[in-house]
PDB file of C-alpha atoms in Angstrom:
ATOM      1  CA  UNK A   1     -80.406 176.888 188.970  1.00 55.00           C
ATOM      2  CA  UNK A   2     -79.177 177.040 192.546  1.00 57.00           C
ATOM      3  CA  UNK A   3     -80.509 174.440 194.912  1.00 88.00           C
ATOM      4  CA  UNK A   4     -82.441 175.173 198.052  1.00 95.00           C
ATOM      5  CA  UNK A   5     -82.704 173.340 201.328  1.00 95.00           C
ATOM      6  CA  UNK A   6     -85.764 173.397 203.539  1.00 97.00           C
ATOM      7  CA  UNK A   7     -86.749 171.525 206.681  1.00 97.00           C
ATOM      8  CA  UNK A   8     -88.931 168.546 205.966  1.00 96.00           C
ATOM      9  CA  UNK A   9     -91.884 169.683 208.023  1.00 97.00           C
ATOM     10  CA  UNK A  10     -93.139 172.062 210.645  1.00 97.00           C
ATOM     11  CA  UNK A  11     -96.369 172.885 212.348  1.00 95.00           C
ATOM     12  CA  UNK A  12     -97.947 175.918 213.873  1.00 96.00           C
ATOM     13  CA  UNK A  13    -101.125 176.830 215.686  1.00 97.00           C
ATOM     14  CA  UNK A  14    -104.025 178.373 213.849  1.00 97.00           C
ATOM     15  CA  UNK A  15    -103.955 182.155 214.072  1.00 97.00           C
ATOM     16  CA  UNK A  16    -100.258 182.300 214.774  1.00 97.00           C
ATOM     17  CA  UNK A  17     -97.541 183.332 212.349  1.00 97.00           C
ATOM     18  CA  UNK A  18     -95.843 180.574 210.364  1.00 98.00           C
ATOM     19  CA  UNK A  19     -92.199 181.246 209.546  1.00 98.00           C
ATOM     20  CA  UNK A  20     -90.842 178.942 206.856  1.00 98.00           C
ATOM     21  CA  UNK A  21     -87.079 179.038 206.356  1.00 98.00           C
ATOM     22  CA  UNK A  22     -85.109 178.335 203.207  1.00 98.00           C
ATOM     23  CA  UNK A  23     -81.383 178.164 202.552  1.00 97.00           C
ATOM     24  CA  UNK A  24     -80.003 179.017 199.131  1.00 96.00           C
ATOM     25  CA  UNK A  25     -76.324 179.589 199.841  1.00 95.00           C
ATOM     26  CA  UNK A  26     -75.224 179.249 196.208  1.00 93.00           C
ATOM     27  CA  UNK A  27     -77.719 181.707 194.786  1.00 93.00           C
ATOM     28  CA  UNK A  28     -76.421 183.890 191.958  1.00 90.00           C
ATOM     29  CA  UNK A  29     -76.867 187.620 191.654  1.00 89.00           C
ATOM     30  CA  UNK A  30     -79.486 187.339 188.939  1.00 88.00           C
ATOM     31  CA  UNK A  31     -81.582 184.632 190.585  1.00 91.00           C
ATOM     32  CA  UNK A  32     -84.882 185.383 192.198  1.00 92.00           C
ATOM     33  CA  UNK A  33     -86.372 183.582 195.180  1.00 95.00           C
ATOM     34  CA  UNK A  34     -89.856 182.194 194.575  1.00 94.00           C
ATOM     35  CA  UNK A  35     -92.307 180.548 196.903  1.00 96.00           C
ATOM     36  CA  UNK A  36     -95.100 178.281 195.758  1.00 95.00           C
ATOM     37  CA  UNK A  37     -97.368 176.019 197.723  1.00 97.00           C
ATOM     38  CA  UNK A  38     -99.266 172.883 196.855  1.00 97.00           C
ATOM     39  CA  UNK A  39    -102.346 171.810 198.684  1.00 95.00           C
ATOM     40  CA  UNK A  40    -102.968 168.081 198.511  1.00 90.00           C
ATOM     41  CA  UNK A  41    -103.859 166.847 195.008  1.00 88.00           C
ATOM     42  CA  UNK A  42    -103.912 170.336 193.492  1.00 94.00           C
ATOM     43  CA  UNK A  43    -101.568 172.273 191.239  1.00 95.00           C
ATOM     44  CA  UNK A  44     -98.994 174.603 192.809  1.00 95.00           C
ATOM     45  CA  UNK A  45    -100.067 178.106 193.728  1.00 94.00           C
ATOM     46  CA  UNK A  46     -97.779 181.117 193.438  1.00 92.00           C
ATOM     47  CA  UNK A  47     -97.246 182.946 196.706  1.00 94.00           C
ATOM     48  CA  UNK A  48     -94.528 185.539 196.351  1.00 94.00           C
ATOM     49  CA  UNK A  49     -91.112 186.231 194.873  1.00 92.00           C
ATOM     50  CA  UNK A  50     -88.220 188.598 195.504  1.00 93.00           C
ATOM     51  CA  UNK A  51     -84.692 189.479 194.497  1.00 93.00           C
ATOM     52  CA  UNK A  52     -83.048 191.452 197.280  1.00 93.00           C
ATOM     53  CA  UNK A  53     -85.640 193.470 199.131  1.00 89.00           C
ATOM     54  CA  UNK A  54     -88.262 192.164 201.457  1.00 94.00           C
ATOM     55  CA  UNK A  55     -91.625 191.729 199.805  1.00 95.00           C
ATOM     56  CA  UNK A  56     -95.195 191.596 201.065  1.00 97.00           C
ATOM     57  CA  UNK A  57     -98.478 190.822 199.400  1.00 94.00           C
ATOM     58  CA  UNK A  58    -101.934 189.781 200.513  1.00 94.00           C
ATOM     59  CA  UNK A  59    -100.815 186.222 201.150  1.00 94.00           C
ATOM     60  CA  UNK A  60     -97.423 186.459 202.800  1.00 97.00           C
ATOM     61  CA  UNK A  61     -94.187 188.291 203.447  1.00 98.00           C
ATOM     62  CA  UNK A  62     -90.784 187.301 202.149  1.00 98.00           C
ATOM     63  CA  UNK A  63     -87.720 188.231 204.127  1.00 98.00           C
ATOM     64  CA  UNK A  64     -84.394 187.811 202.303  1.00 97.00           C
ATOM     65  CA  UNK A  65     -81.143 188.132 204.220  1.00 97.00           C
ATOM     66  CA  UNK A  66     -78.694 190.784 203.149  1.00 95.00           C
ATOM     67  CA  UNK A  67     -76.272 188.212 201.745  1.00 95.00           C
ATOM     68  CA  UNK A  68     -79.222 186.533 199.982  1.00 96.00           C
ATOM     69  CA  UNK A  69     -78.140 183.112 201.180  1.00 96.00           C
ATOM     70  CA  UNK A  70     -81.393 182.453 202.984  1.00 97.00           C
ATOM     71  CA  UNK A  71     -84.943 183.634 203.185  1.00 97.00           C
ATOM     72  CA  UNK A  72     -88.060 183.222 205.283  1.00 98.00           C
ATOM     73  CA  UNK A  73     -91.634 183.061 204.145  1.00 98.00           C
ATOM     74  CA  UNK A  74     -94.017 184.427 206.730  1.00 98.00           C
ATOM     75  CA  UNK A  75     -97.720 183.639 206.821  1.00 98.00           C
ATOM     76  CA  UNK A  76     -98.867 186.207 209.368  1.00 97.00           C
ATOM     77  CA  UNK A  77    -102.014 184.476 210.587  1.00 96.00           C
ATOM     78  CA  UNK A  78    -102.024 180.842 209.579  1.00 97.00           C
ATOM     79  CA  UNK A  79    -105.345 179.103 209.008  1.00 97.00           C
ATOM     80  CA  UNK A  80    -106.176 175.452 208.548  1.00 97.00           C
ATOM     81  CA  UNK A  81    -106.403 176.079 204.804  1.00 96.00           C
ATOM     82  CA  UNK A  82    -102.725 176.985 204.782  1.00 97.00           C
ATOM     83  CA  UNK A  83    -101.804 173.362 205.441  1.00 97.00           C
ATOM     84  CA  UNK A  84     -99.771 172.462 202.349  1.00 97.00           C
ATOM     85  CA  UNK A  85     -96.316 171.730 200.978  1.00 97.00           C
ATOM     86  CA  UNK A  86     -94.374 174.957 200.511  1.00 98.00           C
ATOM     87  CA  UNK A  87     -91.639 175.121 197.909  1.00 97.00           C
ATOM     88  CA  UNK A  88     -88.783 177.598 197.925  1.00 97.00           C
ATOM     89  CA  UNK A  89     -87.250 177.897 194.458  1.00 95.00           C
ATOM     90  CA  UNK A  90     -84.480 180.051 193.028  1.00 93.00           C
ATOM     91  CA  UNK A  91     -84.486 180.825 189.368  1.00 89.00           C
ATOM     92  CA  UNK A  92     -82.857 183.120 186.857  1.00 83.00           C
ATOM     93  CA  UNK A  93     -85.094 185.310 184.760  1.00 74.00           C
ATOM     94  CA  UNK A  94     -85.384 184.723 181.038  1.00 71.00           C
ATOM     95  CA  UNK A  95     -87.969 183.535 178.579  1.00 66.00           C
ATOM     96  CA  UNK A  96     -87.207 179.836 178.961  1.00 68.00           C
ATOM     97  CA  UNK A  97     -86.134 179.768 182.578  1.00 82.00           C
ATOM     98  CA  UNK A  98     -87.638 176.874 184.491  1.00 86.00           C
ATOM     99  CA  UNK A  99     -89.131 176.358 187.918  1.00 90.00           C
ATOM    100  CA  UNK A 100     -87.423 173.330 189.428  1.00 90.00           C
ATOM    101  CA  UNK A 101     -89.166 171.998 192.514  1.00 93.00           C
ATOM    102  CA  UNK A 102     -87.330 170.460 195.445  1.00 92.00           C
ATOM    103  CA  UNK A 103     -88.946 168.482 198.221  1.00 92.00           C
ATOM    104  CA  UNK A 104     -90.460 171.482 199.944  1.00 96.00           C
ATOM    105  CA  UNK A 105     -91.591 171.796 203.526  1.00 97.00           C
ATOM    106  CA  UNK A 106     -94.868 170.373 204.756  1.00 97.00           C
ATOM    107  CA  UNK A 107     -96.653 172.897 206.934  1.00 98.00           C
ATOM    108  CA  UNK A 108     -99.365 171.544 209.181  1.00 98.00           C
ATOM    109  CA  UNK A 109    -101.596 174.104 210.835  1.00 97.00           C
ATOM    110  CA  UNK A 110    -103.260 172.710 213.943  1.00 96.00           C
ATOM    111  CA  UNK A 111    -106.531 173.973 215.443  1.00 95.00           C
TER     112      UNK A 111
ATOM    113  CA  UNK B   1    -105.458 185.961 188.695  1.00 66.00           C
ATOM    114  CA  UNK B   2    -104.742 184.040 185.527  1.00 80.00           C
ATOM    115  CA  UNK B   3    -106.480 180.686 185.165  1.00 91.00           C
ATOM    116  CA  UNK B   4    -105.081 177.509 183.710  1.00 95.00           C
ATOM    117  CA  UNK B   5    -107.388 174.560 183.182  1.00 97.00           C
ATOM    118  CA  UNK B   6    -106.690 170.915 182.480  1.00 97.00           C
ATOM    119  CA  UNK B   7    -108.910 168.292 180.994  1.00 97.00           C
ATOM    120  CA  UNK B   8    -109.656 165.679 182.075  1.00 97.00           C
ATOM    121  CA  UNK B   9    -109.118 166.046 185.808  1.00 97.00           C
ATOM    122  CA  UNK B  10    -108.716 162.303 186.065  1.00 97.00           C
ATOM    123  CA  UNK B  11    -108.572 159.406 183.649  1.00 97.00           C
ATOM    124  CA  UNK B  12    -108.365 155.643 183.928  1.00 97.00           C
ATOM    125  CA  UNK B  13    -107.176 153.680 180.940  1.00 96.00           C
ATOM    126  CA  UNK B  14    -106.030 150.218 179.984  1.00 96.00           C
ATOM    127  CA  UNK B  15    -102.406 149.395 179.464  1.00 97.00           C
ATOM    128  CA  UNK B  16    -101.312 149.975 175.877  1.00 96.00           C
ATOM    129  CA  UNK B  17    -103.773 152.737 175.099  1.00 97.00           C
ATOM    130  CA  UNK B  18    -102.950 156.405 174.525  1.00 97.00           C
ATOM    131  CA  UNK B  19    -104.258 159.238 176.628  1.00 97.00           C
ATOM    132  CA  UNK B  20    -104.413 162.931 175.731  1.00 97.00           C
ATOM    133  CA  UNK B  21    -104.406 165.657 178.366  1.00 98.00           C
ATOM    134  CA  UNK B  22    -105.295 169.219 177.466  1.00 97.00           C
ATOM    135  CA  UNK B  23    -103.964 172.343 179.120  1.00 97.00           C
ATOM    136  CA  UNK B  24    -105.597 175.694 178.430  1.00 96.00           C
ATOM    137  CA  UNK B  25    -104.825 179.217 179.539  1.00 93.00           C
ATOM    138  CA  UNK B  26    -108.331 180.621 179.907  1.00 93.00           C
ATOM    139  CA  UNK B  27    -107.826 184.348 180.162  1.00 89.00           C
ATOM    140  CA  UNK B  28    -104.346 184.970 178.839  1.00 89.00           C
ATOM    141  CA  UNK B  29    -101.993 183.984 176.066  1.00 89.00           C
ATOM    142  CA  UNK B  30     -99.106 181.737 176.939  1.00 88.00           C
ATOM    143  CA  UNK B  31     -95.967 181.632 174.838  1.00 84.00           C
ATOM    144  CA  UNK B  32     -94.432 178.952 177.003  1.00 89.00           C
ATOM    145  CA  UNK B  33     -96.059 175.978 178.661  1.00 93.00           C
ATOM    146  CA  UNK B  34     -94.513 173.404 180.920  1.00 95.00           C
ATOM    147  CA  UNK B  35     -95.489 169.848 181.764  1.00 97.00           C
ATOM    148  CA  UNK B  36     -94.694 168.287 185.116  1.00 97.00           C
ATOM    149  CA  UNK B  37     -95.247 164.846 186.578  1.00 97.00           C
ATOM    150  CA  UNK B  38     -95.661 164.044 190.244  1.00 97.00           C
ATOM    151  CA  UNK B  39     -95.604 160.597 191.823  1.00 95.00           C
ATOM    152  CA  UNK B  40     -97.178 159.998 195.243  1.00 92.00           C
ATOM    153  CA  UNK B  41     -95.305 161.661 198.086  1.00 90.00           C
ATOM    154  CA  UNK B  42     -92.763 163.123 195.685  1.00 93.00           C
ATOM    155  CA  UNK B  43     -92.133 166.564 194.303  1.00 93.00           C
ATOM    156  CA  UNK B  44     -92.998 167.849 190.849  1.00 95.00           C
ATOM    157  CA  UNK B  45     -90.616 166.800 188.117  1.00 96.00           C
ATOM    158  CA  UNK B  46     -90.374 168.900 184.985  1.00 96.00           C
ATOM    159  CA  UNK B  47     -90.909 166.787 181.889  1.00 97.00           C
ATOM    160  CA  UNK B  48     -90.776 169.279 179.062  1.00 95.00           C
ATOM    161  CA  UNK B  49     -91.031 172.892 177.986  1.00 93.00           C
ATOM    162  CA  UNK B  50     -92.983 173.913 174.927  1.00 90.00           C
ATOM    163  CA  UNK B  51     -93.179 177.141 173.012  1.00 87.00           C
ATOM    164  CA  UNK B  52     -96.086 177.920 170.743  1.00 83.00           C
ATOM    165  CA  UNK B  53     -95.438 176.757 167.219  1.00 81.00           C
ATOM    166  CA  UNK B  54     -92.186 174.952 167.912  1.00 84.00           C
ATOM    167  CA  UNK B  55     -91.054 171.562 169.135  1.00 87.00           C
ATOM    168  CA  UNK B  56     -90.990 170.844 172.821  1.00 92.00           C
ATOM    169  CA  UNK B  57     -87.747 170.583 174.749  1.00 93.00           C
ATOM    170  CA  UNK B  58     -87.662 167.488 176.920  1.00 95.00           C
ATOM    171  CA  UNK B  59     -85.778 167.048 180.165  1.00 95.00           C
ATOM    172  CA  UNK B  60     -83.151 164.381 180.416  1.00 95.00           C
ATOM    173  CA  UNK B  61     -84.644 160.939 180.836  1.00 94.00           C
ATOM    174  CA  UNK B  62     -88.071 161.829 179.458  1.00 95.00           C
ATOM    175  CA  UNK B  63     -88.942 159.882 176.316  1.00 94.00           C
ATOM    176  CA  UNK B  64     -90.166 162.304 173.687  1.00 93.00           C
ATOM    177  CA  UNK B  65     -91.743 159.552 171.613  1.00 95.00           C
ATOM    178  CA  UNK B  66     -93.777 158.405 174.579  1.00 96.00           C
ATOM    179  CA  UNK B  67     -94.858 161.798 175.826  1.00 97.00           C
ATOM    180  CA  UNK B  68     -95.975 163.782 172.805  1.00 96.00           C
ATOM    181  CA  UNK B  69     -96.443 167.481 173.377  1.00 95.00           C
ATOM    182  CA  UNK B  70     -98.226 169.818 171.001  1.00 91.00           C
ATOM    183  CA  UNK B  71     -98.409 173.545 171.671  1.00 89.00           C
ATOM    184  CA  UNK B  72    -100.592 174.484 168.735  1.00 84.00           C
ATOM    185  CA  UNK B  73    -101.827 177.847 169.926  1.00 90.00           C
ATOM    186  CA  UNK B  74    -101.152 180.491 172.528  1.00 90.00           C
ATOM    187  CA  UNK B  75    -103.878 179.059 174.741  1.00 93.00           C
ATOM    188  CA  UNK B  76    -103.621 175.308 174.266  1.00 94.00           C
ATOM    189  CA  UNK B  77    -101.015 172.633 174.847  1.00 94.00           C
ATOM    190  CA  UNK B  78    -101.635 168.909 174.831  1.00 96.00           C
ATOM    191  CA  UNK B  79     -99.716 166.014 176.326  1.00 97.00           C
ATOM    192  CA  UNK B  80    -100.332 162.582 174.861  1.00 97.00           C
ATOM    193  CA  UNK B  81     -99.090 159.583 176.785  1.00 97.00           C
ATOM    194  CA  UNK B  82     -98.662 156.928 174.124  1.00 97.00           C
ATOM    195  CA  UNK B  83     -98.925 153.211 174.867  1.00 96.00           C
ATOM    196  CA  UNK B  84     -99.469 153.908 178.523  1.00 96.00           C
ATOM    197  CA  UNK B  85     -98.303 151.411 181.121  1.00 96.00           C
ATOM    198  CA  UNK B  86     -98.991 151.181 184.847  1.00 96.00           C
ATOM    199  CA  UNK B  87     -95.691 152.906 185.639  1.00 96.00           C
ATOM    200  CA  UNK B  88     -97.011 155.975 183.794  1.00 97.00           C
ATOM    201  CA  UNK B  89     -99.718 156.346 186.425  1.00 97.00           C
ATOM    202  CA  UNK B  90     -99.067 159.729 187.957  1.00 97.00           C
ATOM    203  CA  UNK B  91    -100.351 163.245 188.540  1.00 97.00           C
ATOM    204  CA  UNK B  92     -99.646 165.377 185.478  1.00 98.00           C
ATOM    205  CA  UNK B  93     -99.595 169.148 185.917  1.00 98.00           C
ATOM    206  CA  UNK B  94     -99.225 171.808 183.272  1.00 97.00           C
ATOM    207  CA  UNK B  95     -98.071 175.358 183.748  1.00 95.00           C
ATOM    208  CA  UNK B  96     -98.343 178.388 181.510  1.00 93.00           C
ATOM    209  CA  UNK B  97     -96.287 181.540 181.334  1.00 88.00           C
ATOM    210  CA  UNK B  98     -98.129 184.674 180.274  1.00 82.00           C
ATOM    211  CA  UNK B  99     -96.995 186.036 176.924  1.00 71.00           C
ATOM    212  CA  UNK B 100     -97.348 189.643 177.937  1.00 66.00           C
ATOM    213  CA  UNK B 101     -95.787 189.284 181.331  1.00 60.00           C
ATOM    214  CA  UNK B 102     -92.365 188.561 182.680  1.00 60.00           C
ATOM    215  CA  UNK B 103     -90.937 185.227 183.719  1.00 55.00           C
ATOM    216  CA  UNK B 104     -92.469 185.774 187.130  1.00 68.00           C
ATOM    217  CA  UNK B 105     -95.917 185.179 185.783  1.00 77.00           C
ATOM    218  CA  UNK B 106     -96.237 181.417 185.631  1.00 86.00           C
ATOM    219  CA  UNK B 107     -99.486 179.747 186.543  1.00 91.00           C
ATOM    220  CA  UNK B 108    -100.344 176.125 187.184  1.00 95.00           C
ATOM    221  CA  UNK B 109    -103.283 173.981 186.231  1.00 97.00           C
ATOM    222  CA  UNK B 110    -105.154 171.805 188.738  1.00 97.00           C
ATOM    223  CA  UNK B 111    -103.548 168.609 187.497  1.00 97.00           C
ATOM    224  CA  UNK B 112    -104.729 165.410 185.819  1.00 98.00           C
ATOM    225  CA  UNK B 113    -104.545 162.124 187.627  1.00 97.00           C
ATOM    226  CA  UNK B 114    -103.766 159.264 185.270  1.00 97.00           C
ATOM    227  CA  UNK B 115    -104.283 155.682 186.342  1.00 97.00           C
ATOM    228  CA  UNK B 116    -103.195 152.954 183.958  1.00 97.00           C
ATOM    229  CA  UNK B 117    -104.593 149.518 184.684  1.00 96.00           C
TER     230      UNK B 117
END
């Protein structure tokens, strides 16, 4: 699977939008972009995924550049409970395809 | 959403003993389950992939005789850490992929913290 690079950490103020960037310059045409997050001492939680088009769900929005070499996860109104490590992962589809986690980005939401 | 449970949530054992961790998909059937390990301040590392009724596939560097995985049914997978040693102390997380869904539908358990004294 293609590798991703993310900043180590970022913070944002509660109530403001959090924009988390991810670079995946070697992504292949059949690889999806996934975002998961892990709150301290818990299992990862699925947030969103996309292939080419921008996606939105009740948790977040995913903006993928036209060349697909980078993406941004947007939490529109961050709360203190959004403080977590956020992982951007690219993966091919297929029955035995794997989610390989990188280091992720630590988002700290401040009051 | 789909729920994956793990039992126990934490366990402390003596060096040399074996520990079994259960992973259950509570409201769906999972053809594929994954086991991860996470050391403090590090990311999740995939240990193995298991399909119901067949042998697990281990990642490079993971000892299959030490980490025994059994995926006996579509809702249960177990990880047994045999002859545990302090270096096996870690956070073990399982993940299940829904049988009826696509590869996008992969859900994680809450994790099991293993401490080996």
